[in-house]
mmCIF file of C-alpha atoms in Angstrom:
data_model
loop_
_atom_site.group_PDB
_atom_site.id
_atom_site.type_symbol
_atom_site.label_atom_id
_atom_site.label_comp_id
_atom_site.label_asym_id
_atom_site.label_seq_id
_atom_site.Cartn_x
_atom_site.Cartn_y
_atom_site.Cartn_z
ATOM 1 C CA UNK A 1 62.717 102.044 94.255
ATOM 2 C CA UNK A 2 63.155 102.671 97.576
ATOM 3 C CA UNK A 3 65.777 99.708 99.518
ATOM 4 C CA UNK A 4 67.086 99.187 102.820
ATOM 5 C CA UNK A 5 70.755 98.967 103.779
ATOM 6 C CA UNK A 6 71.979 97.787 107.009
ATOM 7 C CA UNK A 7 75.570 97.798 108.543
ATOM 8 C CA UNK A 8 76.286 95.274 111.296
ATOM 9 C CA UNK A 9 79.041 96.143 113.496
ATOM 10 C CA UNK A 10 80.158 95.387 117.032
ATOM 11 C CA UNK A 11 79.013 98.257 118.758
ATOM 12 C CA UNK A 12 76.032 99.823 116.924
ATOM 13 C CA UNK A 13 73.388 98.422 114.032
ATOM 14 C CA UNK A 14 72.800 101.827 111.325
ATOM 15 C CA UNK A 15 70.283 100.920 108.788
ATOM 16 C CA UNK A 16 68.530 103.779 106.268
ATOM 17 C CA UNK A 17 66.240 103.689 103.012
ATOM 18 C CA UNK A 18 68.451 104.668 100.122
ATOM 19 C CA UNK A 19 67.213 105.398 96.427
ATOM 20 C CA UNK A 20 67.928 104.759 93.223
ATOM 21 C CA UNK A 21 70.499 107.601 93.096
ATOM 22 C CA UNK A 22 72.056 106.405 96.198
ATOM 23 C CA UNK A 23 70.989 108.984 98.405
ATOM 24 C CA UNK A 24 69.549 108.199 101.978
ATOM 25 C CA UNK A 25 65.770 108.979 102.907
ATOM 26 C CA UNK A 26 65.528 108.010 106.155
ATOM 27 C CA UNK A 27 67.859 106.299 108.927
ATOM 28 C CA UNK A 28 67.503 103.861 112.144
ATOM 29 C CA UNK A 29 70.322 103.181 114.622
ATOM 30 C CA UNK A 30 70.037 101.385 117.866
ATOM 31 C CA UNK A 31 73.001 99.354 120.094
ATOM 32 C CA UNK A 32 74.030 95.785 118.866
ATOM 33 C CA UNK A 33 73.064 93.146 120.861
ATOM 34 C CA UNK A 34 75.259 91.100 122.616
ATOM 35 C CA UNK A 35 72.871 87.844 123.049
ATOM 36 C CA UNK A 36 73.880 86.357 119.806
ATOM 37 C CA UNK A 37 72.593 85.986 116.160
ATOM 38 C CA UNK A 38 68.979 85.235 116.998
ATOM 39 C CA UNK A 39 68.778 88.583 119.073
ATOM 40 C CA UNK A 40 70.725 90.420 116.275
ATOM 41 C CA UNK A 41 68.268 89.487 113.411
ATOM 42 C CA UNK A 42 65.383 90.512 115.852
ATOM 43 C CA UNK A 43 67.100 93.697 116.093
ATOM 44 C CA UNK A 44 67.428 94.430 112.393
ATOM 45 C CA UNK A 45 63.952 92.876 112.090
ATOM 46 C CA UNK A 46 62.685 96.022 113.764
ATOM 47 C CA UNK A 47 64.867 98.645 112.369
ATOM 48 C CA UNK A 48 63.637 98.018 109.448
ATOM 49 C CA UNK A 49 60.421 98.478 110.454
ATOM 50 C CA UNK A 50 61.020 101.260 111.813
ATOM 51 C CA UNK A 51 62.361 102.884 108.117
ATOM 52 C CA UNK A 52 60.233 105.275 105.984
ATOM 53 C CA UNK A 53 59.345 104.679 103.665
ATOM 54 C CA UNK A 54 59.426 101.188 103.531
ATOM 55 C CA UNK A 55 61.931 99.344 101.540
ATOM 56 C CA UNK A 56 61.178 96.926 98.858
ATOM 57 C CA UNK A 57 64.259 94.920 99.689
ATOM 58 C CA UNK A 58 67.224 94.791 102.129
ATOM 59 C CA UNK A 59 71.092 94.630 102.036
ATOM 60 C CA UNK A 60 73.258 93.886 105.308
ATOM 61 C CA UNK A 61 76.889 94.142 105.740
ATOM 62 C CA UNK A 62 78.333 91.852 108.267
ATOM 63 C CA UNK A 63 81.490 91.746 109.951
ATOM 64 C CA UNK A 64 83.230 88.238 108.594
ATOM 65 C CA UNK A 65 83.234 86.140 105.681
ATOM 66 C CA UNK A 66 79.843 85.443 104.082
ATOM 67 C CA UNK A 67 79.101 82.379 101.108
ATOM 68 C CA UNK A 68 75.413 82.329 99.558
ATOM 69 C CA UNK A 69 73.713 84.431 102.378
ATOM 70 C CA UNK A 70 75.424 82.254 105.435
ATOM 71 C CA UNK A 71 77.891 83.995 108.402
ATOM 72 C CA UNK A 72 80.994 81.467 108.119
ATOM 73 C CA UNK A 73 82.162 82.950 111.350
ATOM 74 C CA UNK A 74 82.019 86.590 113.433
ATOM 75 C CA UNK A 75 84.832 86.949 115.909
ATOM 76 C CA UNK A 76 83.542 90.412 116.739
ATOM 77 C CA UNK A 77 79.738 89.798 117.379
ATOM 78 C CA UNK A 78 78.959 88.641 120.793
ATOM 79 C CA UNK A 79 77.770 85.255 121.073
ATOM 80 C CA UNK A 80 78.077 83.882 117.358
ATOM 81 C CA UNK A 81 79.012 80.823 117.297
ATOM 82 C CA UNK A 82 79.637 78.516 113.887
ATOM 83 C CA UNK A 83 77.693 79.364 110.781
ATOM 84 C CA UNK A 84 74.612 81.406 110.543
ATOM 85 C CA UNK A 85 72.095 81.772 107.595
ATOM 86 C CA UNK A 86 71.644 85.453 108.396
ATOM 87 C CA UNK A 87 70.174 85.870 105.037
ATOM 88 C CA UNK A 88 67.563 83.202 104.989
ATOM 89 C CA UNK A 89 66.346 84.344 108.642
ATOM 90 C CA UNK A 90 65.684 87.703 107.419
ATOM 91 C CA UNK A 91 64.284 86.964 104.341
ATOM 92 C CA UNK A 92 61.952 84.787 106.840
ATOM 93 C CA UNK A 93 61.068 87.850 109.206
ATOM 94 C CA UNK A 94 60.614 90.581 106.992
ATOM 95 C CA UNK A 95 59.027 89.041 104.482
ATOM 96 C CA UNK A 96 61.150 91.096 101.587
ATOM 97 C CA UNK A 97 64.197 89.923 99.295
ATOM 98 C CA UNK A 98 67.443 89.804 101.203
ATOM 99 C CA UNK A 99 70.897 90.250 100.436
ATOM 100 C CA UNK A 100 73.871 89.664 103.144
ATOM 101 C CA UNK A 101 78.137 90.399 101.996
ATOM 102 C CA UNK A 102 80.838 90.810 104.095
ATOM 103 C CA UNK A 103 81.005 94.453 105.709
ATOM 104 C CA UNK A 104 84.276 95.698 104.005
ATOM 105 C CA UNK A 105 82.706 94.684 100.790
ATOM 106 C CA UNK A 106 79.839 96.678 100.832
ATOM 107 C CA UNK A 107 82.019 99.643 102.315
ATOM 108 C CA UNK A 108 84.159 99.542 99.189
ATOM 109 C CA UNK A 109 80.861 99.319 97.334
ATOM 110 C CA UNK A 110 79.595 102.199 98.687
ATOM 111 C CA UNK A 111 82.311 104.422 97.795
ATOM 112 C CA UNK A 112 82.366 103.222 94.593
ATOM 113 C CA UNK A 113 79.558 104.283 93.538
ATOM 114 C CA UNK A 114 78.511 107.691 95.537
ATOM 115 C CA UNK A 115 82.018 108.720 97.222
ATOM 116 C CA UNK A 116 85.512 109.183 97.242
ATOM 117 C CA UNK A 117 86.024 105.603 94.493
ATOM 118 C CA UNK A 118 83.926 107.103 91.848
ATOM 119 C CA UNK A 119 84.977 106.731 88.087
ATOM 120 C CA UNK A 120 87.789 103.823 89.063
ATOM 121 C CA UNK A 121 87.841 100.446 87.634
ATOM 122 C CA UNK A 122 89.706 98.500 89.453
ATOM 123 C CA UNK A 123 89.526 99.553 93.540
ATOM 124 C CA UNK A 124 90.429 98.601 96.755
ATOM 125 C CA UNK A 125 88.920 99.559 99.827
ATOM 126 C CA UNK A 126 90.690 99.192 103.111
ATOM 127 C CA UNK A 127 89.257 100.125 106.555
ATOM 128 C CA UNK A 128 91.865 100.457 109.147
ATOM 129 C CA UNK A 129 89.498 99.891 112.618
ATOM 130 C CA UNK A 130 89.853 97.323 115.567
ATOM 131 C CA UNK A 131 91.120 95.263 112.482
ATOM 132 C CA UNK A 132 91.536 95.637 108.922
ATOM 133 C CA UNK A 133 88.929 94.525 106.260
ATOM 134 C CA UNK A 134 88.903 95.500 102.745
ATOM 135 C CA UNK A 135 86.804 95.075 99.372
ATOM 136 C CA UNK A 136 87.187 94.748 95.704
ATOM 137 C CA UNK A 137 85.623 96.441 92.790
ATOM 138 C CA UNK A 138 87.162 94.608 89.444
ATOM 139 C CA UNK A 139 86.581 95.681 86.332
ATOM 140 C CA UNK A 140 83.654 97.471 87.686
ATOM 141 C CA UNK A 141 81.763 94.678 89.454
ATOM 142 C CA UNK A 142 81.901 93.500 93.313
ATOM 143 C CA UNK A 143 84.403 90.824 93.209
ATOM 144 C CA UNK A 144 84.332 88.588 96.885
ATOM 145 C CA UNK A 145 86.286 85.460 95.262
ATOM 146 C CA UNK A 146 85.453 81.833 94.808
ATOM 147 C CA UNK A 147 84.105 81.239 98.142
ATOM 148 C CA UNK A 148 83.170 84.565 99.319
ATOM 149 C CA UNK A 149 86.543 85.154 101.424
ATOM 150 C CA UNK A 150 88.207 87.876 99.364
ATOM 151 C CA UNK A 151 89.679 90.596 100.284
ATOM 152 C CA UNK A 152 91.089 90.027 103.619
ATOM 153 C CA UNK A 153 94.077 91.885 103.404
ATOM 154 C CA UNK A 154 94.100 92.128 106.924
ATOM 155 C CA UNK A 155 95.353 88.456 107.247
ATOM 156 C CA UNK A 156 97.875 89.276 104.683
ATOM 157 C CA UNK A 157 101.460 88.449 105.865
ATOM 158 C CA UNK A 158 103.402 91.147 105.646
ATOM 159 C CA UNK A 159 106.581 89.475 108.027
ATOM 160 C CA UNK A 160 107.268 85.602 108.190
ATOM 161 C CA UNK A 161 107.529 84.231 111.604
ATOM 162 C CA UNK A 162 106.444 88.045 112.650
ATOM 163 C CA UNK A 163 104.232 88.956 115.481
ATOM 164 C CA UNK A 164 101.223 87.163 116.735
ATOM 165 C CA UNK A 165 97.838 87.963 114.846
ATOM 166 C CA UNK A 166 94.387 87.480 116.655
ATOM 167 C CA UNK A 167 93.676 84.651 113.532
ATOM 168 C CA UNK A 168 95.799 82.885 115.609
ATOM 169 C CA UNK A 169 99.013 82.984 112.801
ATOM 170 C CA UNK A 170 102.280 84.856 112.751
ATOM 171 C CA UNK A 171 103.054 88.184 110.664
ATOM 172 C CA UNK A 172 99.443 89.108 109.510
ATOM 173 C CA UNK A 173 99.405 93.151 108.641
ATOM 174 C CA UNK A 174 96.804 93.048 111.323
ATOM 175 C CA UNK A 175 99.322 92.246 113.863
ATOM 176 C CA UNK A 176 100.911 95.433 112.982
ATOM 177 C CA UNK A 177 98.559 97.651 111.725
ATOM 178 C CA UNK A 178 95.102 97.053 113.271
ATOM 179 C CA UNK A 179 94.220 98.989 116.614
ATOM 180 C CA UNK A 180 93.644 96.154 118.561
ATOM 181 C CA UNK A 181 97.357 94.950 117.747
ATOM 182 C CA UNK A 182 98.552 98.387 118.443
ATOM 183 C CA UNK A 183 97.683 99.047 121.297
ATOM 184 C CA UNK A 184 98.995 95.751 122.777
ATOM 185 C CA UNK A 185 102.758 96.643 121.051
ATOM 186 C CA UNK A 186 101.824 99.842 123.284
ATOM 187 C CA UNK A 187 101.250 98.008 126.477
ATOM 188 C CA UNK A 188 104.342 96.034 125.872
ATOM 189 C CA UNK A 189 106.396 99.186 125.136
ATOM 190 C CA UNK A 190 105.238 100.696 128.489
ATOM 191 C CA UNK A 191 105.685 97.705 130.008
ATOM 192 C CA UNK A 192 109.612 97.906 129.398
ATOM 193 C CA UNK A 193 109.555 101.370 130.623
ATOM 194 C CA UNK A 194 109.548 103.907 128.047
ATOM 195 C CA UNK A 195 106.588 106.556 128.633
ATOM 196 C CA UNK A 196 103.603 107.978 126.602
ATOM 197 C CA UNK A 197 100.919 109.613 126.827
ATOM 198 C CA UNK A 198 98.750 106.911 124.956
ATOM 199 C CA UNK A 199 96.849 106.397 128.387
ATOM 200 C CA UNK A 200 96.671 109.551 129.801
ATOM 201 C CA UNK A 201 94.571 110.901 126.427
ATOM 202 C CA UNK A 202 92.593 107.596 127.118
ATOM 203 C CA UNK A 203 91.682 108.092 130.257
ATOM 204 C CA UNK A 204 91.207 111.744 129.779
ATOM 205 C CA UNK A 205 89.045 110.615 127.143
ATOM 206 C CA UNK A 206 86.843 108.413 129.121
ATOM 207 C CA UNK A 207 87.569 105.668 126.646
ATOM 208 C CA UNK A 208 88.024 101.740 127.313
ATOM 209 C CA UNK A 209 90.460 101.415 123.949
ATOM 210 C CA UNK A 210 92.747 103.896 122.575
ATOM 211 C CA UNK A 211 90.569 104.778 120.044
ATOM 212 C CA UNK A 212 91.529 106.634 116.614
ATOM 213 C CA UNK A 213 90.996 109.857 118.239
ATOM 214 C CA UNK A 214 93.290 108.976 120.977
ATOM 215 C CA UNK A 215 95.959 108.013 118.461
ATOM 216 C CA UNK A 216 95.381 111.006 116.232
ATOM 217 C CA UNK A 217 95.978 113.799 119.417
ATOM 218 C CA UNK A 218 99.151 111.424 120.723
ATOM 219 C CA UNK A 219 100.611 111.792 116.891
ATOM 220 C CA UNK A 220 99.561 115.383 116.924
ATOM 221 C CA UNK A 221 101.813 115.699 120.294
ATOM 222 C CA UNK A 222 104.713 113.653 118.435
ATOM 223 C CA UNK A 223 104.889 111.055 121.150
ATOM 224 C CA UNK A 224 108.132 108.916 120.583
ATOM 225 C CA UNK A 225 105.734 105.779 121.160
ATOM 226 C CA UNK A 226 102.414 106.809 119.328
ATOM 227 C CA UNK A 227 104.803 107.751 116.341
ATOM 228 C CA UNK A 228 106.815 104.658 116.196
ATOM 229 C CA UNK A 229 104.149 102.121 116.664
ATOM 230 C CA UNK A 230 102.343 104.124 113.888
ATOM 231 C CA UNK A 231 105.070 104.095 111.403
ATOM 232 C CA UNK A 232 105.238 100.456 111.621
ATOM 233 C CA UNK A 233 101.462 100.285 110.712
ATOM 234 C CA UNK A 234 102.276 102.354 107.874
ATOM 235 C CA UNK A 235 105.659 99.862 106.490
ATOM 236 C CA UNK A 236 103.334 97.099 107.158
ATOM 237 C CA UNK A 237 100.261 98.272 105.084
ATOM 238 C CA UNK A 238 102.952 99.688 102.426
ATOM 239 C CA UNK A 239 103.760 95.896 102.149
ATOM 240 C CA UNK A 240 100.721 95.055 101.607
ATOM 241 C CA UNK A 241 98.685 97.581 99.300
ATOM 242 C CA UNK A 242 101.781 97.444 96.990
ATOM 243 C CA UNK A 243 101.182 93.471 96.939
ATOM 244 C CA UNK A 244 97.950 94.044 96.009
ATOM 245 C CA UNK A 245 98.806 96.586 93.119
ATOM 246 C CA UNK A 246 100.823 94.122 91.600
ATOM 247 C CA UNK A 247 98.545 91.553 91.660
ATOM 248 C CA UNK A 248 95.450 93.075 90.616
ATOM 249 C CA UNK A 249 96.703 96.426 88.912
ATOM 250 C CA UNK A 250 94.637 98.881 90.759
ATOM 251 C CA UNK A 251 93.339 102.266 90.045
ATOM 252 C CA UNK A 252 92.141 103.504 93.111
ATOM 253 C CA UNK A 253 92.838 102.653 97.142
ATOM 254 C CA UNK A 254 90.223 104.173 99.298
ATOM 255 C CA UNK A 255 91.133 104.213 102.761
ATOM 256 C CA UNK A 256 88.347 104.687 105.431
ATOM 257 C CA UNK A 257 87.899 103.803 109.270
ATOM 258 C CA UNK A 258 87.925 105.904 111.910
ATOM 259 C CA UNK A 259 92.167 106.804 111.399
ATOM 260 C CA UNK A 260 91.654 107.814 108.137
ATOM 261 C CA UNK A 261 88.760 109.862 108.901
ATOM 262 C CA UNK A 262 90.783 111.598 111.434
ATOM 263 C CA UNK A 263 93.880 111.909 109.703
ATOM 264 C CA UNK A 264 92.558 112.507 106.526
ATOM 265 C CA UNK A 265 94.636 113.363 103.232
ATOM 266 C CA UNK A 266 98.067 112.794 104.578
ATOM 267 C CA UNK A 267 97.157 109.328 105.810
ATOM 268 C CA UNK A 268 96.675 108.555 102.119
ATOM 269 C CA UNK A 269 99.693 110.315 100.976
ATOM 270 C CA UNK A 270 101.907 108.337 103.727
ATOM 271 C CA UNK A 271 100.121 105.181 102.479
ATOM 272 C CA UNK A 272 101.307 106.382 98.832
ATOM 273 C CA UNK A 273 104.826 106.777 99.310
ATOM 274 C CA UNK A 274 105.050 103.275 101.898
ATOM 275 C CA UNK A 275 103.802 100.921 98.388
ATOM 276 C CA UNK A 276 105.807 102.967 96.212
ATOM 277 C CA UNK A 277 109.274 100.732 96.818
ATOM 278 C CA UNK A 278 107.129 97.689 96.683
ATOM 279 C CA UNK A 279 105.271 98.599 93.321
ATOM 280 C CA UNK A 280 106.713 96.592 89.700
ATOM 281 C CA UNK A 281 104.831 99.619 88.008
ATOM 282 C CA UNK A 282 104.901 102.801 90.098
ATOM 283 C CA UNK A 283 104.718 105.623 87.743
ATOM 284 C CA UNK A 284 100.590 105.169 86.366
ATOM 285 C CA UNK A 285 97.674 107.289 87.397
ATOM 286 C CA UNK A 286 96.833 105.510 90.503
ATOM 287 C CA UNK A 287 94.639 107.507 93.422
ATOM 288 C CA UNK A 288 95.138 106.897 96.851
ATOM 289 C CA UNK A 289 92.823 108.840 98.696
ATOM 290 C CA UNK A 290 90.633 109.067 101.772
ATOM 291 C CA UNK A 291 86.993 107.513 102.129
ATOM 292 C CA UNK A 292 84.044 109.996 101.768
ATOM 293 C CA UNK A 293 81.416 108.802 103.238
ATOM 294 C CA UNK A 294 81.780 107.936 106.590
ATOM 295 C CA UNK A 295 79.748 105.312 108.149
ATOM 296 C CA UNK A 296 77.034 105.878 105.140
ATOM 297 C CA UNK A 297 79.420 104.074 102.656
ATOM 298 C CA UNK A 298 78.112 100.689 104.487
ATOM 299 C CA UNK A 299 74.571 101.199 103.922
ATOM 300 C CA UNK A 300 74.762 102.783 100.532
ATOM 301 C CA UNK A 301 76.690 99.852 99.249
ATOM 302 C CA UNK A 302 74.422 97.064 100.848
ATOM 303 C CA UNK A 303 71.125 98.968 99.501
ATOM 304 C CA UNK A 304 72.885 98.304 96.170
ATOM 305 C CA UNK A 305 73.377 94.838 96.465
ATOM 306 C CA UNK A 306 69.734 94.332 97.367
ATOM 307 C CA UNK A 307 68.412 97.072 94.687
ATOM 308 C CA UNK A 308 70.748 94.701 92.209
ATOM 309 C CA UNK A 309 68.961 91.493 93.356
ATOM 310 C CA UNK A 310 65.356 92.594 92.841
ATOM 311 C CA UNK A 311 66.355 93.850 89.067
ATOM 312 C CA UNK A 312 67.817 90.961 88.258
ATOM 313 C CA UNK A 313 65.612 88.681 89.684
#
């Protein structure tokens, strides 16, 4: 049975027809639009259209906390404001049963079942981008919590009283770890005096952020900054993936975003040894490893969602 997933992010809106084996048929991509949620539903409206062959039923991955099909709230989209029943407006407009989770989820989905997460029971997913979002596969089901709000390890407090998160609280590991934190600690560094070549790989990049592959040539270099900043992100996610282990008693981290895809296995082994002082039970079989699938794990894991809804139905 041919189904549709679709991953909503910031910049661009990927959608393809995945089947039954979790391998793509056909893709769509266009630009995100920046006129709100009406505009954005339009927009997915017509990429899946645009699919072949047509899906049978659709799963999205949005960026923010999702209950029962409805957008709680999506700092990173452009002109969404308050809740949104993204789910129910699709369902409206394309005629076909929809399914809408929380971006990170369906990431960790996705690589459970077709990449780098396959055969573990109990996984986390963590994608180290602008922020940090992760998802949950327990006991070998999608687990998003009570109210659909789990797995935001990104808001995680890793240092009481620490440094100012974007959520508007102190100490998050997103303060430390997520791009858009680092790069300010970078600004403030530079602003004190000390020098890196952070920018000049920016601008040589023709880039507006210091994006991963910015961050990956400046650690290449061993810049004094780039490294420093960067081995706080790494304490500070330590902190917090060995939290998690000891709550939840994990198998399997997999560790995707555009850093990890850059850095690749030695991201995950740095990421190893950080939780290893923080774990109750270190020595067990427990994989930390790089994502596989690139920005496909998003789509394959929403198409899964929807594929589960029409069986069950």
């Amino acid at each position: 049975m041919p189904v549709a997933g679709v991953d909503l992010g910031g910049t661009n809106i990927a959608a393809a027809v995945v089947d039954d084996a979790h391998r793509i048929m056909g893709r769509a991509r266009r630009r995100t639009p920046t006129e709100g949620p009406e505009s954005v539903v339009r927009a997915i409206t017509r990429l899946v259209g645009d699919l072949d062959p047509a899906p049978e039923a659709v799963g999205v991955g949005v960026p923010g906390p999702i209950r029962e099909g409805v957008v709680q709230t999506a700092p990173n989209l452009s002109g969404w404001q308050g809740r949104v029943p993204v789910q129910a407006q699709l369902e409206a407009a394309l005629g076909l049963p929809v399914v809408v989770d929380n971006d990170a989820n369906v990431g960790a989905l996705g690589e459970w079942l077709a990449g780098a997460g396959r055969g573990a029971r109990f996984l986390l997913g963590v994608w180290l981008g602008t922020g940090i979002g992760a998802g949950l596969v327990l006991d070998g089901r999608p687990y998003t919590g009570a109210f659909g709000g789990a797995g935001e390890i990104g808001h995680v407090v890793v240092q009481r009283g620490g440094d100012l998160c974007g959520c508007g609280r102190r100490g998050c590991l997103e303060a430390y770890a997520g791009r858009a934190a680092m790069e300010r600690i970078v600004v403030g560094h530079i602003e004190a005096g000390r020098e890196t070549v952070l920018p000049e790989l920016q601008a040589q990049k023709g880039k507006r952020r210091m994006t991963s592959g910015v961050w990956a040539e400046a650690l290449e270099r061993g810049d004094a900054v780039a490294v420093e900043v960067f081995d706080d992100a790494i304490d500070a996610l330590g902190v917090a993936l060995g939290g998690a282990v000891n709550l939840l008693d994990l198998d399997a981290i997999v560790v995707g975003g555009g850093v990890a895809e850059k850095l690749g296995p030695p991201l995950a082994e740095r990421l190893e040894r950080a939780m290893q002082e923080w774990l109750l039970v270190p020595d067990v079989d427990r994989r930390v490893v790089v994502a596989e699938l690139g920005d496909d794990a998003g789509v394959i894991g929403a198409a899964a969602l929807a594929r589960e809804r029409v069986l069950t139905a």
